[in-house]
Tab-separated table of C-alpha atoms and ligand atoms in Angstrom:
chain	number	residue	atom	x	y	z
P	25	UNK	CA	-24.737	-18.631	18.626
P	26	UNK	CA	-20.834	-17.878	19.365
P	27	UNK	CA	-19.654	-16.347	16.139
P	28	UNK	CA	-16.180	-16.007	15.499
P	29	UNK	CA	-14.095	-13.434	13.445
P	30	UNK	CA	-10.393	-14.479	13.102
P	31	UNK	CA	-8.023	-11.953	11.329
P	32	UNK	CA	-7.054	-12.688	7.792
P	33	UNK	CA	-3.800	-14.314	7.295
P	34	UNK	CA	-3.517	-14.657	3.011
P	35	UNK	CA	-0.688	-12.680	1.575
P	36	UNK	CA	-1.960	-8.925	1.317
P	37	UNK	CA	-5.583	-9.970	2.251
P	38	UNK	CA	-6.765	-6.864	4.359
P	39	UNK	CA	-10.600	-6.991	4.498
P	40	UNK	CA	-12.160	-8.445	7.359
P	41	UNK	CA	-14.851	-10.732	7.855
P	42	UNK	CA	-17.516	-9.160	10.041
P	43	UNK	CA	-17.032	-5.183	10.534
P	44	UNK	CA	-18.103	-3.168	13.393
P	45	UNK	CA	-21.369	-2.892	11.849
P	46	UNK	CA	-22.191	-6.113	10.840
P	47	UNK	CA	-21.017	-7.472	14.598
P	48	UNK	CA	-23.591	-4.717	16.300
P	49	UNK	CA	-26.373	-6.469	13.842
P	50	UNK	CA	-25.412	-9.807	15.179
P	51	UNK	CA	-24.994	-8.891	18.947
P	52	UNK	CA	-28.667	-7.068	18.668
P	53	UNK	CA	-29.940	-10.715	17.228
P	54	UNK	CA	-28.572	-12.094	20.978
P	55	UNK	CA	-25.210	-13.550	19.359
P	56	UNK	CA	-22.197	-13.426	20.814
P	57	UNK	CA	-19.291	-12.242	18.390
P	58	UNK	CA	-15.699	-12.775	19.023
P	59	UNK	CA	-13.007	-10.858	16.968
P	60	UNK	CA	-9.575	-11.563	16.693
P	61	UNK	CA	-6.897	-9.051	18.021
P	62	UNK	CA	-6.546	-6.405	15.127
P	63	UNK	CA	-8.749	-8.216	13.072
P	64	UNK	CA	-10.124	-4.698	11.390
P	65	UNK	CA	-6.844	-2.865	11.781
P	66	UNK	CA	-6.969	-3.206	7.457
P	67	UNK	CA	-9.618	-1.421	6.975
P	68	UNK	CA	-9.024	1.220	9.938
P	69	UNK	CA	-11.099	-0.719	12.417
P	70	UNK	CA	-9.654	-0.742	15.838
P	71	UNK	CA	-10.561	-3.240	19.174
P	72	UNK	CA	-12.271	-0.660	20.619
P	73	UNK	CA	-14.547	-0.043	17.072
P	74	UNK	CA	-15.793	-3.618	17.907
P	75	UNK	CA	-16.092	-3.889	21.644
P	76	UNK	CA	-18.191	-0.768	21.542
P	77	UNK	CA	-20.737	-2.681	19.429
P	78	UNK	CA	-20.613	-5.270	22.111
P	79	UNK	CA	-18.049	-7.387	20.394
P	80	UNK	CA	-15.451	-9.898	22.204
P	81	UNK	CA	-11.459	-9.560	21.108
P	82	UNK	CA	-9.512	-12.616	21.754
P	83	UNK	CA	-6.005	-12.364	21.673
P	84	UNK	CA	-5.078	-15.397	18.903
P	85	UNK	CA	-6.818	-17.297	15.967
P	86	UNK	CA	-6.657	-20.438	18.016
P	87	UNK	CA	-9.119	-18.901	21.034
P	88	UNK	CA	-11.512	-17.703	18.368
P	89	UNK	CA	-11.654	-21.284	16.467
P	90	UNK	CA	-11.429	-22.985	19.686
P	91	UNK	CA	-14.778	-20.824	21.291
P	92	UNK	CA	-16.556	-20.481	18.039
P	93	UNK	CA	-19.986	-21.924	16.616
P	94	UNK	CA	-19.248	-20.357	13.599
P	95	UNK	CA	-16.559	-18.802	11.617
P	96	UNK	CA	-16.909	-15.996	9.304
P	97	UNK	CA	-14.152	-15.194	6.768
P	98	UNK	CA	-13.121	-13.583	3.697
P	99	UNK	CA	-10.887	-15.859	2.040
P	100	UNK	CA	-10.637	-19.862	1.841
P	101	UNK	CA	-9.237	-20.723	5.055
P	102	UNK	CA	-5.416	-21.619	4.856
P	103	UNK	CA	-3.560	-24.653	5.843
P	104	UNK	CA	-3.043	-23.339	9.454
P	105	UNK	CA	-6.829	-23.152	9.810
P	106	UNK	CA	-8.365	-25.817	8.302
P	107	UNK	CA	-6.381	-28.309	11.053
P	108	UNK	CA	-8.464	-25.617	13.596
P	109	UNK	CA	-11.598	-26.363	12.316
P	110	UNK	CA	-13.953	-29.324	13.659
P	111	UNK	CA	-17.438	-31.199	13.453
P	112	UNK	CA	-20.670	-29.929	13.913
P	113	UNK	CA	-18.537	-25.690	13.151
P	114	UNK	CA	-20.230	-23.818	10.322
P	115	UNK	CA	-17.547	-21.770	8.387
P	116	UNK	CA	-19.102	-19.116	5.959
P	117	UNK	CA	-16.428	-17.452	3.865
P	118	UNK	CA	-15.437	-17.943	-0.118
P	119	UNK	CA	-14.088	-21.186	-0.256
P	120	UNK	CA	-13.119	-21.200	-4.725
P	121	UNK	CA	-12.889	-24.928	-4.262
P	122	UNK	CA	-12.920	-26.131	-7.797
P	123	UNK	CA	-9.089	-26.104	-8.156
P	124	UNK	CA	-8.178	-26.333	-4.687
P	125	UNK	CA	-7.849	-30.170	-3.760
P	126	UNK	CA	-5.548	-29.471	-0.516
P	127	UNK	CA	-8.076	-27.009	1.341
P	128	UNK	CA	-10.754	-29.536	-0.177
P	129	UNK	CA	-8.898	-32.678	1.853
P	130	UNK	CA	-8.442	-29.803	4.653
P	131	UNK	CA	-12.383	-29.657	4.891
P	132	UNK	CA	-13.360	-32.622	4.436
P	133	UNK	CA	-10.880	-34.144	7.304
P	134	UNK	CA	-12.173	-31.270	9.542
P	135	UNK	CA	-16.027	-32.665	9.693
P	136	UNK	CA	-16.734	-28.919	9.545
P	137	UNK	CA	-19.840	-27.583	7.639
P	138	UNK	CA	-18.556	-25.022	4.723
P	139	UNK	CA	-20.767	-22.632	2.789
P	140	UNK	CA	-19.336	-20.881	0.272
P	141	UNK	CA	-19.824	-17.296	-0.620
P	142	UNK	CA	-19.372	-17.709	-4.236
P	143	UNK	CA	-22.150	-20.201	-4.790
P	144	UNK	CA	-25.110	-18.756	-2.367
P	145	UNK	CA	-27.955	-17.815	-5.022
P	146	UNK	CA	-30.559	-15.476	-4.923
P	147	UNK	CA	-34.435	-15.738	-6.198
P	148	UNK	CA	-33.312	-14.097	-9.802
P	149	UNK	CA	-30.270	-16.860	-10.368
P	150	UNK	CA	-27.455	-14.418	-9.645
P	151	UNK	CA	-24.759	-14.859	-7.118
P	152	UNK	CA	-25.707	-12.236	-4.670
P	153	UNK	CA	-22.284	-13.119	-2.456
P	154	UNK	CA	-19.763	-12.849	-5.792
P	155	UNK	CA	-21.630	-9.785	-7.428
P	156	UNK	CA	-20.374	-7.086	-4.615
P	157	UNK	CA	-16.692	-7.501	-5.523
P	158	UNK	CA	-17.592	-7.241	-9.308
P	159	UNK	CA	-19.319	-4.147	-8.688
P	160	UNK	CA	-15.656	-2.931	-7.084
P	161	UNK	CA	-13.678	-4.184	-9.486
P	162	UNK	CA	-15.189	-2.621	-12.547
P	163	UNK	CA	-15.633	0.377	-10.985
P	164	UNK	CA	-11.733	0.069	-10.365
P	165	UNK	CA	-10.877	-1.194	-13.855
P	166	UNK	CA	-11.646	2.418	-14.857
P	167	UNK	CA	-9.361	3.845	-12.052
P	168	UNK	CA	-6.694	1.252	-13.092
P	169	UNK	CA	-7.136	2.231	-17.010
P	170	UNK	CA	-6.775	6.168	-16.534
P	171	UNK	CA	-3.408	5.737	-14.430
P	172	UNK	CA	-2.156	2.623	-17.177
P	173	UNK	CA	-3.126	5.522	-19.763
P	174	UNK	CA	-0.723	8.300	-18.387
P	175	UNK	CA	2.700	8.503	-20.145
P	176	UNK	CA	4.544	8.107	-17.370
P	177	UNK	CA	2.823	4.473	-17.313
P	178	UNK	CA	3.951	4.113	-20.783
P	179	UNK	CA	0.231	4.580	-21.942
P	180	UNK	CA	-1.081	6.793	-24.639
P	181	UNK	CA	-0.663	9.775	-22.520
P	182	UNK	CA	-4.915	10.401	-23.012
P	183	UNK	CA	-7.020	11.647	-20.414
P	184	UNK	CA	-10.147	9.605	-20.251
P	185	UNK	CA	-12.845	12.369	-20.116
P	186	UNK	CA	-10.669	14.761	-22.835
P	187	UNK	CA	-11.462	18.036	-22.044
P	188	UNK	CA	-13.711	20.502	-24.450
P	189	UNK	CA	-13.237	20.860	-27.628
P	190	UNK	CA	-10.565	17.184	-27.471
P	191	UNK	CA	-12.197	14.021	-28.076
P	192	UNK	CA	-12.313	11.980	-25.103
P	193	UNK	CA	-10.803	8.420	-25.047
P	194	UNK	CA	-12.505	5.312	-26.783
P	195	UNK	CA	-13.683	2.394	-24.139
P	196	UNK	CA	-14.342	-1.052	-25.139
P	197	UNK	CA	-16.079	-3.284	-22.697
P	198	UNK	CA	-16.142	-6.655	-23.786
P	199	UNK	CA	-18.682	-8.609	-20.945
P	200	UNK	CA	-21.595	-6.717	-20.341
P	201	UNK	CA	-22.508	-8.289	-16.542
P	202	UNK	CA	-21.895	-6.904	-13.393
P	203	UNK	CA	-18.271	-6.387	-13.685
P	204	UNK	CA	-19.074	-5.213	-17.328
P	205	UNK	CA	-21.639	-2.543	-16.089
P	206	UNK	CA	-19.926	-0.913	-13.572
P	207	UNK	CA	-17.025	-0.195	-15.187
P	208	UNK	CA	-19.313	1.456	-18.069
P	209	UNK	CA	-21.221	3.666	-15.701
P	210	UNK	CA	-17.814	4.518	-14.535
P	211	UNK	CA	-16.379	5.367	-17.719
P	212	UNK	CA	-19.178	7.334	-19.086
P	213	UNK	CA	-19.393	9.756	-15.417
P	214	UNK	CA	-16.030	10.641	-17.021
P	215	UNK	CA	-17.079	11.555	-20.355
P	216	UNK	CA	-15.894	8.662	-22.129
P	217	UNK	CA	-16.851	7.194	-25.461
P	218	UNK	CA	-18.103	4.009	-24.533
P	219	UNK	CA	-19.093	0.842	-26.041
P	220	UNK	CA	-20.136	-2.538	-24.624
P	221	UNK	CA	-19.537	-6.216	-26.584
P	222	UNK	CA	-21.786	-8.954	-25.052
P	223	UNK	CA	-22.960	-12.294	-26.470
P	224	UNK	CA	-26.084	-12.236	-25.168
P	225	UNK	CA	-28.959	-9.988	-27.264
P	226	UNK	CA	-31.295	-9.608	-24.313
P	227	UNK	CA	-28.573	-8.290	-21.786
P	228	UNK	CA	-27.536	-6.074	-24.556
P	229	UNK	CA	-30.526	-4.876	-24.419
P	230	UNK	CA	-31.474	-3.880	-20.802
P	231	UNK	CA	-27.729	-1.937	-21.357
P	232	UNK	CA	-29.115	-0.031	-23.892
P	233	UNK	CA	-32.480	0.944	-21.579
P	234	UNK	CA	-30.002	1.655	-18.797
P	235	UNK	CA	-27.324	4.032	-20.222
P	236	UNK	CA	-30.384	5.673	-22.297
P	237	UNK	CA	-28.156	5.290	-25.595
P	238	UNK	CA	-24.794	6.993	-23.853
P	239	UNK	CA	-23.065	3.790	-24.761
P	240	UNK	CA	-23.187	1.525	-27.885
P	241	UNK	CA	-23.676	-2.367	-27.913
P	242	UNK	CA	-22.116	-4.562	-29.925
P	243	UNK	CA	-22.940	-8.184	-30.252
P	244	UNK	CA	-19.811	-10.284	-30.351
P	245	UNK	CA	-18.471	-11.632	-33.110
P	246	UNK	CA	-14.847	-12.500	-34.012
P	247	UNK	CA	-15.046	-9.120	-36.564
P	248	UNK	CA	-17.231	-6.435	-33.428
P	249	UNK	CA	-14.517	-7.565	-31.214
P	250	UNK	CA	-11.515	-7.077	-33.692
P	251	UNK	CA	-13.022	-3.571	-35.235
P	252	UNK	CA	-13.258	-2.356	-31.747
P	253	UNK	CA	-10.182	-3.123	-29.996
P	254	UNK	CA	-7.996	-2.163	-32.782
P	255	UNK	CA	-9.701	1.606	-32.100
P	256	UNK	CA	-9.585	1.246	-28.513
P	257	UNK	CA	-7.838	3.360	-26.190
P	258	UNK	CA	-8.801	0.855	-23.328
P	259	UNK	CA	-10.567	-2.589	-23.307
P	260	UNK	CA	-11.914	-3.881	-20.151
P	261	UNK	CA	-12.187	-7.833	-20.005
P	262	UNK	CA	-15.263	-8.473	-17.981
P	263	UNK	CA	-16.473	-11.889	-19.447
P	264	UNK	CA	-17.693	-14.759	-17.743
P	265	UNK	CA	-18.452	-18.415	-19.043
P	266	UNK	CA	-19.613	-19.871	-15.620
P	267	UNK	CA	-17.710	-23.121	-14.611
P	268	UNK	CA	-15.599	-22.631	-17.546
P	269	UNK	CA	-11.965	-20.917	-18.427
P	270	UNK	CA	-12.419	-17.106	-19.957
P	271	UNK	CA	-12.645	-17.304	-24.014
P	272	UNK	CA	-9.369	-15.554	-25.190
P	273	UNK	CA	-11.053	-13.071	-27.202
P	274	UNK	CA	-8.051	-11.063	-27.986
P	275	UNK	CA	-5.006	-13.100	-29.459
P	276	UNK	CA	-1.800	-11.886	-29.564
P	277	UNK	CA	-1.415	-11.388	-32.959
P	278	UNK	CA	-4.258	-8.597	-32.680
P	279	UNK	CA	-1.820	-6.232	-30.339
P	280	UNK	CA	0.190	-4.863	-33.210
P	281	UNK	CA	-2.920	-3.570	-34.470
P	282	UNK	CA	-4.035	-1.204	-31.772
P	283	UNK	CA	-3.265	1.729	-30.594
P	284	UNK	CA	0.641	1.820	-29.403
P	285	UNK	CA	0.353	2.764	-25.250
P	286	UNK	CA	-3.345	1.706	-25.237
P	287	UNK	CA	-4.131	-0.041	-22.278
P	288	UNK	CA	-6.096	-3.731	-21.730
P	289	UNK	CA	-7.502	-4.508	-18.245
P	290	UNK	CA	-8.427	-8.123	-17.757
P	291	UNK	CA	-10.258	-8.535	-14.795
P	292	UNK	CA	-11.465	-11.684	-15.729
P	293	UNK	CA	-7.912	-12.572	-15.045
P	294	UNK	CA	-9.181	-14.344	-11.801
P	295	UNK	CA	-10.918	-16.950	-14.802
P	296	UNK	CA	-7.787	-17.413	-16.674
P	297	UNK	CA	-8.057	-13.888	-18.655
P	298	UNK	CA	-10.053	-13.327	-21.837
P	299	UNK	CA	-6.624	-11.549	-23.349
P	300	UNK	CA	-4.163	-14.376	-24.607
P	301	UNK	CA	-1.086	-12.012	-23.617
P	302	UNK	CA	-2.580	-11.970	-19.976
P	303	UNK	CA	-0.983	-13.063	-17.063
P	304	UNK	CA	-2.087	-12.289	-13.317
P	305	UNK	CA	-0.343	-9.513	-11.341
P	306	UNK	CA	-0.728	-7.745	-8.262
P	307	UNK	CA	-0.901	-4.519	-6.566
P	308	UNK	CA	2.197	-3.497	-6.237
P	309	UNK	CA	3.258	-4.273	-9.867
P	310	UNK	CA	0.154	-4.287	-11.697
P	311	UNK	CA	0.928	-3.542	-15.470
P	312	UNK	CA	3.527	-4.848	-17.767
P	313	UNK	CA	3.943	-4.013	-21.691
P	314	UNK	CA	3.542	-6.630	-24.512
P	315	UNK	CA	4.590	-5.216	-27.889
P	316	UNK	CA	3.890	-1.522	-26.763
P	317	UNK	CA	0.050	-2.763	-25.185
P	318	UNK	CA	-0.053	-2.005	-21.433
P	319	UNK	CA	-1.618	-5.140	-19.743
P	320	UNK	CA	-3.456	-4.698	-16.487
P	321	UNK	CA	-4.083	-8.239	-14.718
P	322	UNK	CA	-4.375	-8.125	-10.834
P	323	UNK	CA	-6.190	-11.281	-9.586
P	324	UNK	CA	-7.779	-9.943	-6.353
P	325	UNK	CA	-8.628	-6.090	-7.679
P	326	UNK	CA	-11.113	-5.420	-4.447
P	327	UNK	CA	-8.434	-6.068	-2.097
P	328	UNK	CA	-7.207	-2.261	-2.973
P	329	UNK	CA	-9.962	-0.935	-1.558
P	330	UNK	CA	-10.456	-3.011	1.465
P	331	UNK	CA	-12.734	-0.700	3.386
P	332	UNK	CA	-15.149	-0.411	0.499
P	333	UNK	CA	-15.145	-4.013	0.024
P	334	UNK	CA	-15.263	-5.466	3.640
P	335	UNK	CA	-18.619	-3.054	3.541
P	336	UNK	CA	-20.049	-4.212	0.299
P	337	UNK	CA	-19.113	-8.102	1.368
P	338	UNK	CA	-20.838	-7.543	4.801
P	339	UNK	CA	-23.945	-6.182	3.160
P	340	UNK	CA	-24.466	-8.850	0.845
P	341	UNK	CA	-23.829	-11.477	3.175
P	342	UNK	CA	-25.605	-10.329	6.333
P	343	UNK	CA	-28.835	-11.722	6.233
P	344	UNK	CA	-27.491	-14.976	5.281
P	345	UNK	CA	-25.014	-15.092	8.096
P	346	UNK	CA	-27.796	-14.053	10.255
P	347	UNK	CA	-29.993	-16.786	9.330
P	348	UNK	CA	-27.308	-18.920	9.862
P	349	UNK	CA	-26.503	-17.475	13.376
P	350	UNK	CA	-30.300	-17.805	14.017
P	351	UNK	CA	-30.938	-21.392	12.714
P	352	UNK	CA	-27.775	-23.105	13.021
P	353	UNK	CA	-27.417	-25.725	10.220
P	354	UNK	CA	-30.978	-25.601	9.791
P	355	UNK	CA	-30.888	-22.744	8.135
P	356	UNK	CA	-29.506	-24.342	5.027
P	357	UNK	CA	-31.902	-26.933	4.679
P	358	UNK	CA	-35.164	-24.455	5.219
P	359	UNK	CA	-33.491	-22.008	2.552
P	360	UNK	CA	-32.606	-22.712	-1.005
P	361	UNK	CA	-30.008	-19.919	-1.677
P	362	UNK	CA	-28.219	-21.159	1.343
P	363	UNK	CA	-28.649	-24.708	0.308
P	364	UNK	CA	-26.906	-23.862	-2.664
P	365	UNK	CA	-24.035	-22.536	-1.249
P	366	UNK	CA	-23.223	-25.670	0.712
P	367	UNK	CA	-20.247	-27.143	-0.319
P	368	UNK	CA	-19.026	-29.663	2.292
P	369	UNK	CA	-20.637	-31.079	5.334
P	370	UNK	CA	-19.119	-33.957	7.679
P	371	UNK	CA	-16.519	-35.201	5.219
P	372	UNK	CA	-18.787	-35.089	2.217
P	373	UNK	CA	-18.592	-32.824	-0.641
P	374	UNK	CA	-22.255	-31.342	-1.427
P	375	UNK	CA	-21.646	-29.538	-4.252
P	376	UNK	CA	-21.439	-31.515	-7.263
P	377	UNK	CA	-19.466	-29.079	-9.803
P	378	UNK	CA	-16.429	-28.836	-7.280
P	379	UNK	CA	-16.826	-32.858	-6.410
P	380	UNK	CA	-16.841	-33.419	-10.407
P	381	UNK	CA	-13.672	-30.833	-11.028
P	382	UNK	CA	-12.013	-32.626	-7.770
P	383	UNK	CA	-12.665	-36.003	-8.885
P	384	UNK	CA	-14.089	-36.784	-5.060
P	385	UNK	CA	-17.194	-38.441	-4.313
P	386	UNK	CA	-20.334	-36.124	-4.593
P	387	UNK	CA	-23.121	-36.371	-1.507
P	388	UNK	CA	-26.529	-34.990	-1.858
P	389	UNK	CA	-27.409	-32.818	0.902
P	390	UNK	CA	-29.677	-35.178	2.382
P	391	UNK	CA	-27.015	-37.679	2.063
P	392	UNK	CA	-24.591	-35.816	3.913
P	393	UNK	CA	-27.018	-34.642	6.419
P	394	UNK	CA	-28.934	-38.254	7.484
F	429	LIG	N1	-9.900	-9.541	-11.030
F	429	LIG	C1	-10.737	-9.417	-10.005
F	429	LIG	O1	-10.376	-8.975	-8.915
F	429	LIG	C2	-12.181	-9.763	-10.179
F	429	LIG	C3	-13.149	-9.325	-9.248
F	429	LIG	C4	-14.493	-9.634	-9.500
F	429	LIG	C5	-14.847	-10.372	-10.636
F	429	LIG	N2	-13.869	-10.809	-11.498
F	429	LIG	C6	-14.160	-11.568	-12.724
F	429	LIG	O2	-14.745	-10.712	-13.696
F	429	LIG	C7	-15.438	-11.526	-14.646
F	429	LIG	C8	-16.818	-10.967	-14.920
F	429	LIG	O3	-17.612	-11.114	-13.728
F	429	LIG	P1	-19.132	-10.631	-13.689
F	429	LIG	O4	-19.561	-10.738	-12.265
F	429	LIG	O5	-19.299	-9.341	-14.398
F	429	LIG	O6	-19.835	-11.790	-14.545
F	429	LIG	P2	-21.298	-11.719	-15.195
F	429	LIG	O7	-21.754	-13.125	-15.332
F	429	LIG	O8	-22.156	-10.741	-14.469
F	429	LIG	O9	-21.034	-11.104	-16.658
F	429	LIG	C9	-20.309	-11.783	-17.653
F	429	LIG	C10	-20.816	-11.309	-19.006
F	429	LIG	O10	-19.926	-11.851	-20.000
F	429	LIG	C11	-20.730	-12.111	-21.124
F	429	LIG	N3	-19.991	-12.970	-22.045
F	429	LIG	C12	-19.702	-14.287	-21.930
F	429	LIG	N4	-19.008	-14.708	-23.010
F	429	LIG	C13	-18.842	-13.634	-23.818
F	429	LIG	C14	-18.232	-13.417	-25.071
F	429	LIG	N5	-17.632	-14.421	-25.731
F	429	LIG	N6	-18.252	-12.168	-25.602
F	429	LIG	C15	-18.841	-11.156	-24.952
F	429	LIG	N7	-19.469	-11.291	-23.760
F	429	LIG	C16	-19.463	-12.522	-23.201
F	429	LIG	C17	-21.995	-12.724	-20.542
F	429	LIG	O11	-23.076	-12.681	-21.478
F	429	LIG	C18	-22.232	-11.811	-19.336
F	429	LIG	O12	-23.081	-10.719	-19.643
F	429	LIG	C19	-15.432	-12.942	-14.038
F	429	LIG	O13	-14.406	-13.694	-14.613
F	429	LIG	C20	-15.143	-12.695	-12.575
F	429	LIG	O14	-14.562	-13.823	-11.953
F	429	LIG	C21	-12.554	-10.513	-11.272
């Protein structure tokens, strides 16, 4: 199959959709690849990086859409490429189409088959496409918290790990999933005192086998959640209601009872924010203050670390985009996970969440397909 790689062109996007490594999979598998012009330059990949691994640069977006079987992306495609995509092209990228009726109109005019990342499933009913970047961002939270926690941030002036014989700072981590967990293993490398609120008894659990009782669980509760952010140094928001808005699980009116200069980092900012005083930010202003709080809310957190991310993203979505490559359209109908992450084909909407929160017509697969 032609694949095609076109460079990202969303505001500060810098991760890229196939990397060198990923391309020198498909070209072994007999595809051919083509790569837009400086496509990798983001996360330090050069032309040469992918024409060594037998890749083919093309000097615009419009060459690689126009030559291209299939697209591979990062982020939902903009206005500028949906009018590039056609019938009978399979674009595999996250799409987030729940909110998004413009791109949705944009796909469904192009007759173009989308699957997106964020609802491919695997065999244990996770989201094997989504969990990468919430591996990177709670890792990150704890790199955001320990700068937002410096004076000269206007934080408590605490260093996370303390050092012998001070006590170290006091982590709350409210959303014990992926995002949850990572941010936790994170913050107890560095010596932290950590505890983790979840709602659900057998996840809290399995948290208490893993960390071998270096953290405490909490089950949440209006009072766990209130006891332990008002002796917080840092609370990581890492909850997620699927196909629903984050709870606000801290009000406003809870702030004047914390810590002055502690620090709250809502990652689940991208789902509204669990934190009422949250609003999104970005990377070059990520924190502001709210009654002496420091408030941490960047939407896209792994597009910091682009290199890490492009690599984590390619690893989880390899074998799917090889199928893909391999089978053609085919691919989706033979495999379930796949199947799942179909979300329009031929100027239908196949996935019936995003049709529902669209108010468009929903087509079953088969529908759609015949
Ligand atoms: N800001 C970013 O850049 C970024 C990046 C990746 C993920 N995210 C977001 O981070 C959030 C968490 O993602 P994840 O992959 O860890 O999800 P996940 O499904 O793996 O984990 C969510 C956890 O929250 C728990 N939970 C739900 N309601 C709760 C409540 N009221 N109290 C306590 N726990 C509760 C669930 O039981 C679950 O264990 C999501 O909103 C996701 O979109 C943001």
């Amino acid at each position: 199959m032609k694949v095609g790689v076109p460079k990202e062109i969303k505001a500060h996007e810098y991760r890229v959709g196939l990397t060198p490594g990923a391309v020198r999979e498909y070209v072994a598998a007999g595809h051919r690849v083509m790569i837009e012009t400086n496509a990798g330059v983001g996360i330090g990949a050069a032309d040469d990086d992918y024409r060594n691994v037998g890749g083919t640069i093309l000097t615009s977006a419009a060459e690689v859409f126009a030559s291209s079987e299939m697209i591979v992306k990062v982020k939902e495609p903009q206005p500028s490429e949906w009018c590039q995509l056609r019938e009978n092209q399979i674009l595999f990228t996250y799409l987030h189409l729940a909110p998004d009726l413009d791109q949705a109109k944009g796909l469904l005019k192009s007759g173009c088959t989308a699957i997106a990342y964020e609802t491919v499933t695997d065999a244990h009913g996770g989201l094997p496409l989504l969990a990468p970047m919430s591996e990177v961002a709670g890792r990150l939270a704890m790199e955001a918290a320990g700068s937002a926690l410096k004076r000269s941030a206007g934080g408590r002036g605490l260093l996370i790990g303390g050092v012998p014989g001070v006590q170290p700072a006091r982590i709350v981590v409210i959303g014990g999933g992926v995002v949850g967990t990572h941010a936790a293993r994170m913050a107890v490398g560095l010596g932290a005192e950590v505890t983790i609120i979840d709602r659900s008894i057998p996840r809290l659990r399995e948290l208490d086998e893993l960390f071998e009782g270096r953290v405490r669980t909490r089950f949440s509760t209006t009072e766990s959640v209130e006891e332990e952010v008002f002796a917080a140094d840092v609370v990581i928001g890492a909850v997620l209601v699927p196909g629903a808005s984050a709870p606000k699980l801290v009000r406003r009116t809870m702030l004047s009872s914390m810590r002055k200069g502690a620090v709250l980092v809502d990652v689940a900012i991208d789902q509204g924010g669990c934190f009422e005083t949250s609003h999104p930010t970005t990377h070059a202003n990520p924190t502001y203050e709210v009654e002496g709080i420091i408030h941490y809310c960047v939407a896209n957190m792994p597009g910091a670390v682009p290199l890490t991310s492009s690599q984590a993203l390619n690893n989880a979505t390899l074998p799917f985009g090889l199928a893909l490559a391999n089978k053609g359209f085919s691919a989706v109908l033979e495999n379930p996970h796949l199947r799942a992450g179909l979300n329009v084909h031929r100027g239908r909407l196949t996935y019936e969440a995003v049709a529902e929160s669209l108010g468009l017509p929903f087509s079953p697969i088969e529908q759609a397909a015949a």
